[in-house]
Amino acid sequence: MRVHKENKVAHKQKDAMKFKTNGNNAFHKQRYDEAWKEYTKAIELKVEDDSFVAILYCNRAAASLALRKFVDAVSDCNMAIALDPSYTRALHRRADALASLGDYSSALRDMNRVPENSLTAEQQSKMRELHRRSKRGNQLDPYLILGKDIGTCT
C-alpha cells in the first residue's frame, strides 16, 4: 500500500514538473496566457513540496504580470511567500506588481525585506525609484486594480 502511495506522489510530482516546463517554454515564447494555464495545471495537482509549489506560484505571477493582471500577480506572490518566506524572487515580483498598481510604499517595503547584498544593480536602481515615488505618495490606479487598462475602457 505504501509503495502505491509513493508511486502516486512521484507521478504527481513528475506531471507537475512537466506542466512547469511547458509553462516555462510558453513564457519564453511570450505566450503568457498559455504559460499561466500550464502553471495553474501544475498548482492544481497539489504537490506536497512547498518550495516547488512556491516556484509555481511565482512563475504564474510572472505570467500574470506580463498579462497586466497585477492583482493576480500580487495574490500569487503572497502564496509563494507564505509557502517559502525566504523566496526573495517572490518578494521582487510582488514589488513589481505593487509598483505597477501604484502602491509604491508597499513595493518599497518588499524590496527592503531583501538582503541588500543580493540586489542586482537594476534592482538597486528600482529601489531608489520606488523610494522617490513613495515620498510623493501612492497613486493607486483603480482601473489596473480591476484588471482594466484605461486605454481599453470606453
PDB file of C-alpha atoms in Angstrom:
ATOM      1  CA  MET A   1       0.000   0.000   0.000  1.00  0.00           C
ATOM      2  CA  ARG A   2       2.841   2.378   0.906  1.00  0.00           C
ATOM      3  CA  VAL A   3       4.646   1.693  -2.394  1.00  0.00           C
ATOM      4  CA  HIS A   4       1.456   2.529  -4.319  1.00  0.00           C
ATOM      5  CA  LYS A   5       1.145   5.859  -2.474  1.00  0.00           C
ATOM      6  CA  GLU A   6       4.816   6.693  -3.123  1.00  0.00           C
ATOM      7  CA  ASN A   7       4.344   5.916  -6.833  1.00  0.00           C
ATOM      8  CA  LYS A   8       1.274   8.143  -6.925  1.00  0.00           C
ATOM      9  CA  VAL A   9       3.198  11.008  -5.265  1.00  0.00           C
ATOM     10  CA  ALA A  10       6.144  10.555  -7.660  1.00  0.00           C
ATOM     11  CA  HIS A  11       3.780  10.508 -10.654  1.00  0.00           C
ATOM     12  CA  LYS A  12       2.062  13.677  -9.454  1.00  0.00           C
ATOM     13  CA  GLN A  13       5.445  15.390  -9.000  1.00  0.00           C
ATOM     14  CA  LYS A  14       6.512  14.299 -12.487  1.00  0.00           C
ATOM     15  CA  ASP A  15       3.292  15.650 -14.011  1.00  0.00           C
ATOM     16  CA  ALA A  16       3.684  18.940 -12.157  1.00  0.00           C
ATOM     17  CA  MET A  17       7.245  19.265 -13.432  1.00  0.00           C
ATOM     18  CA  LYS A  18       6.006  18.623 -16.988  1.00  0.00           C
ATOM     19  CA  PHE A  19       3.394  21.388 -16.666  1.00  0.00           C
ATOM     20  CA  LYS A  20       6.026  23.723 -15.194  1.00  0.00           C
ATOM     21  CA  THR A  21       8.383  23.030 -18.102  1.00  0.00           C
ATOM     22  CA  ASN A  22       5.541  23.604 -20.577  1.00  0.00           C
ATOM     23  CA  GLY A  23       4.751  26.872 -18.801  1.00  0.00           C
ATOM     24  CA  ASN A  24       8.387  27.972 -18.892  1.00  0.00           C
ATOM     25  CA  ASN A  25       8.616  27.194 -22.610  1.00  0.00           C
ATOM     26  CA  ALA A  26       5.416  29.115 -23.342  1.00  0.00           C
ATOM     27  CA  PHE A  27       6.597  32.041 -21.208  1.00  0.00           C
ATOM     28  CA  HIS A  28       9.911  32.259 -23.086  1.00  0.00           C
ATOM     29  CA  LYS A  29       7.955  32.307 -26.347  1.00  0.00           C
ATOM     30  CA  GLN A  30       5.867  35.186 -24.896  1.00  0.00           C
ATOM     31  CA  ARG A  31       2.714  33.075 -24.883  1.00  0.00           C
ATOM     32  CA  TYR A  32       1.805  34.297 -21.417  1.00  0.00           C
ATOM     33  CA  ASP A  33      -1.796  33.099 -21.320  1.00  0.00           C
ATOM     34  CA  GLU A  34      -0.666  29.579 -22.214  1.00  0.00           C
ATOM     35  CA  ALA A  35       2.103  29.774 -19.591  1.00  0.00           C
ATOM     36  CA  TRP A  36      -0.416  30.888 -16.954  1.00  0.00           C
ATOM     37  CA  LYS A  37      -2.633  27.894 -17.768  1.00  0.00           C
ATOM     38  CA  GLU A  38       0.265  25.420 -17.575  1.00  0.00           C
ATOM     39  CA  TYR A  39       1.407  26.754 -14.193  1.00  0.00           C
ATOM     40  CA  THR A  40      -2.194  26.548 -12.987  1.00  0.00           C
ATOM     41  CA  LYS A  41      -2.391  22.880 -14.015  1.00  0.00           C
ATOM     42  CA  ALA A  42       0.764  22.195 -12.008  1.00  0.00           C
ATOM     43  CA  ILE A  43      -0.582  24.062  -8.956  1.00  0.00           C
ATOM     44  CA  GLU A  44      -3.880  22.169  -9.122  1.00  0.00           C
ATOM     45  CA  LEU A  45      -2.021  18.867  -8.676  1.00  0.00           C
ATOM     46  CA  LYS A  46      -1.366  19.900  -5.045  1.00  0.00           C
ATOM     47  CA  VAL A  47       2.182  18.562  -4.879  1.00  0.00           C
ATOM     48  CA  GLU A  48       3.437  18.250  -1.300  1.00  0.00           C
ATOM     49  CA  ASP A  49       6.693  20.153  -1.853  1.00  0.00           C
ATOM     50  CA  ASP A  50       6.228  23.704  -0.562  1.00  0.00           C
ATOM     51  CA  SER A  51       9.368  25.090  -2.212  1.00  0.00           C
ATOM     52  CA  PHE A  52       8.350  23.688  -5.599  1.00  0.00           C
ATOM     53  CA  VAL A  53       4.779  24.957  -5.255  1.00  0.00           C
ATOM     54  CA  ALA A  54       6.132  28.399  -4.266  1.00  0.00           C
ATOM     55  CA  ILE A  55       8.082  28.449  -7.539  1.00  0.00           C
ATOM     56  CA  LEU A  56       4.926  27.533  -9.455  1.00  0.00           C
ATOM     57  CA  TYR A  57       3.002  30.410  -7.860  1.00  0.00           C
ATOM     58  CA  CYS A  58       5.870  32.813  -8.529  1.00  0.00           C
ATOM     59  CA  ASN A  59       6.072  31.688 -12.160  1.00  0.00           C
ATOM     60  CA  ARG A  60       2.342  32.138 -12.570  1.00  0.00           C
ATOM     61  CA  ALA A  61       2.744  35.603 -11.051  1.00  0.00           C
ATOM     62  CA  ALA A  62       5.300  36.396 -13.777  1.00  0.00           C
ATOM     63  CA  ALA A  63       2.760  35.356 -16.409  1.00  0.00           C
ATOM     64  CA  SER A  64       0.110  37.494 -14.700  1.00  0.00           C
ATOM     65  CA  LEU A  65       2.485  40.471 -14.710  1.00  0.00           C
ATOM     66  CA  ALA A  66       3.078  40.007 -18.433  1.00  0.00           C
ATOM     67  CA  LEU A  67      -0.699  39.858 -18.929  1.00  0.00           C
ATOM     68  CA  ARG A  68      -1.059  43.057 -16.832  1.00  0.00           C
ATOM     69  CA  LYS A  69      -3.114  41.191 -14.211  1.00  0.00           C
ATOM     70  CA  PHE A  70      -1.316  42.883 -11.351  1.00  0.00           C
ATOM     71  CA  VAL A  71      -3.716  41.958  -8.531  1.00  0.00           C
ATOM     72  CA  ASP A  72      -3.488  38.295  -9.557  1.00  0.00           C
ATOM     73  CA  ALA A  73       0.305  38.596  -9.556  1.00  0.00           C
ATOM     74  CA  VAL A  74       0.256  40.017  -6.008  1.00  0.00           C
ATOM     75  CA  SER A  75      -2.020  37.194  -4.869  1.00  0.00           C
ATOM     76  CA  ASP A  76       0.226  34.502  -6.352  1.00  0.00           C
ATOM     77  CA  CYS A  77       3.313  36.110  -4.819  1.00  0.00           C
ATOM     78  CA  ASN A  78       1.526  36.145  -1.462  1.00  0.00           C
ATOM     79  CA  MET A  79       1.008  32.393  -1.807  1.00  0.00           C
ATOM     80  CA  ALA A  80       4.637  31.834  -2.799  1.00  0.00           C
ATOM     81  CA  ILE A  81       5.884  33.839   0.189  1.00  0.00           C
ATOM     82  CA  ALA A  82       3.526  32.012   2.554  1.00  0.00           C
ATOM     83  CA  LEU A  83       4.895  28.697   1.313  1.00  0.00           C
ATOM     84  CA  ASP A  84       8.540  29.821   1.339  1.00  0.00           C
ATOM     85  CA  PRO A  85       9.189  33.040   3.308  1.00  0.00           C
ATOM     86  CA  SER A  86      12.836  33.083   2.190  1.00  0.00           C
ATOM     87  CA  TYR A  87      11.943  33.136  -1.527  1.00  0.00           C
ATOM     88  CA  THR A  88      13.293  36.562  -2.485  1.00  0.00           C
ATOM     89  CA  ARG A  89      12.251  36.300  -6.133  1.00  0.00           C
ATOM     90  CA  ALA A  90       8.618  36.297  -4.960  1.00  0.00           C
ATOM     91  CA  LEU A  91       9.291  39.486  -2.988  1.00  0.00           C
ATOM     92  CA  HIS A  92      10.834  41.126  -6.061  1.00  0.00           C
ATOM     93  CA  ARG A  93       7.941  40.044  -8.237  1.00  0.00           C
ATOM     94  CA  ARG A  94       5.342  41.230  -5.729  1.00  0.00           C
ATOM     95  CA  ALA A  95       7.159  44.570  -5.532  1.00  0.00           C
ATOM     96  CA  ASP A  96       6.922  44.856  -9.327  1.00  0.00           C
ATOM     97  CA  ALA A  97       3.209  44.103  -9.255  1.00  0.00           C
ATOM     98  CA  LEU A  98       2.543  46.533  -6.394  1.00  0.00           C
ATOM     99  CA  ALA A  99       4.517  49.270  -8.146  1.00  0.00           C
ATOM    100  CA  SER A 100       2.527  48.622 -11.326  1.00  0.00           C
ATOM    101  CA  LEU A 101      -0.636  49.201  -9.290  1.00  0.00           C
ATOM    102  CA  GLY A 102       0.813  52.448  -7.906  1.00  0.00           C
ATOM    103  CA  ASP A 103       1.358  51.112  -4.371  1.00  0.00           C
ATOM    104  CA  TYR A 104       4.943  52.333  -4.138  1.00  0.00           C
ATOM    105  CA  SER A 105       5.250  52.226  -0.354  1.00  0.00           C
ATOM    106  CA  SER A 106       4.262  48.532  -0.220  1.00  0.00           C
ATOM    107  CA  ALA A 107       6.579  47.766  -3.134  1.00  0.00           C
ATOM    108  CA  LEU A 108       9.435  49.507  -1.326  1.00  0.00           C
ATOM    109  CA  ARG A 109       8.632  47.573   1.854  1.00  0.00           C
ATOM    110  CA  ASP A 110       9.022  44.305  -0.080  1.00  0.00           C
ATOM    111  CA  MET A 111      12.304  45.430  -1.613  1.00  0.00           C
ATOM    112  CA  ASN A 112      13.579  46.402   1.840  1.00  0.00           C
ATOM    113  CA  ARG A 113      13.000  42.816   3.019  1.00  0.00           C
ATOM    114  CA  VAL A 114      15.570  41.537   0.535  1.00  0.00           C
ATOM    115  CA  PRO A 115      19.171  41.454   1.793  1.00  0.00           C
ATOM    116  CA  GLU A 116      20.919  44.435   0.207  1.00  0.00           C
ATOM    117  CA  ASN A 117      23.956  42.413  -0.828  1.00  0.00           C
ATOM    118  CA  SER A 118      21.734  40.194  -3.003  1.00  0.00           C
ATOM    119  CA  LEU A 119      20.281  43.075  -5.046  1.00  0.00           C
ATOM    120  CA  THR A 120      21.449  43.498  -8.617  1.00  0.00           C
ATOM    121  CA  ALA A 121      22.329  46.967  -9.921  1.00  0.00           C
ATOM    122  CA  GLU A 122      18.967  47.042 -11.717  1.00  0.00           C
ATOM    123  CA  GLN A 123      17.117  46.151  -8.517  1.00  0.00           C
ATOM    124  CA  GLN A 124      19.036  48.798  -6.548  1.00  0.00           C
ATOM    125  CA  SER A 125      18.038  51.347  -9.181  1.00  0.00           C
ATOM    126  CA  LYS A 126      14.430  50.176  -8.962  1.00  0.00           C
ATOM    127  CA  MET A 127      14.588  50.534  -5.188  1.00  0.00           C
ATOM    128  CA  ARG A 128      15.812  54.150  -5.459  1.00  0.00           C
ATOM    129  CA  GLU A 129      12.969  54.892  -7.889  1.00  0.00           C
ATOM    130  CA  LEU A 130      10.419  53.306  -5.526  1.00  0.00           C
ATOM    131  CA  HIS A 131      11.804  55.356  -2.658  1.00  0.00           C
ATOM    132  CA  ARG A 132      11.446  58.539  -4.718  1.00  0.00           C
ATOM    133  CA  ARG A 133       7.904  57.685  -5.790  1.00  0.00           C
ATOM    134  CA  SER A 134       6.793  56.591  -2.318  1.00  0.00           C
ATOM    135  CA  LYS A 135       7.720  60.045  -0.985  1.00  0.00           C
ATOM    136  CA  ARG A 136       5.103  61.522  -3.340  1.00  0.00           C
ATOM    137  CA  GLY A 137       2.524  59.046  -2.042  1.00  0.00           C
ATOM    138  CA  ASN A 138       0.778  56.091  -3.578  1.00  0.00           C
ATOM    139  CA  GLN A 139      -1.032  56.612  -6.835  1.00  0.00           C
ATOM    140  CA  LEU A 140      -3.267  53.565  -6.948  1.00  0.00           C
ATOM    141  CA  ASP A 141      -4.874  53.077 -10.324  1.00  0.00           C
ATOM    142  CA  PRO A 142      -8.408  51.717  -9.855  1.00  0.00           C
ATOM    143  CA  TYR A 143      -8.565  50.569 -13.477  1.00  0.00           C
ATOM    144  CA  LEU A 144      -5.451  48.433 -13.087  1.00  0.00           C
ATOM    145  CA  ILE A 145      -6.754  47.052  -9.791  1.00  0.00           C
ATOM    146  CA  LEU A 146      -9.849  45.940 -11.681  1.00  0.00           C
ATOM    147  CA  GLY A 147      -7.643  44.444 -14.393  1.00  0.00           C
ATOM    148  CA  LYS A 148      -8.544  47.052 -16.988  1.00  0.00           C
ATOM    149  CA  ASP A 149      -6.212  49.235 -18.992  1.00  0.00           C
ATOM    150  CA  ILE A 150      -7.582  52.770 -19.124  1.00  0.00           C
ATOM    151  CA  GLY A 151      -6.886  52.827 -22.853  1.00  0.00           C
ATOM    152  CA  THR A 152      -9.295  49.922 -23.388  1.00  0.00           C
ATOM    153  CA  CYS A 153     -12.153  51.319 -21.295  1.00  0.00           C
ATOM    154  CA  THR A 154     -14.956  53.140 -23.100  1.00  0.00           C
TER     155      THR A 154
END
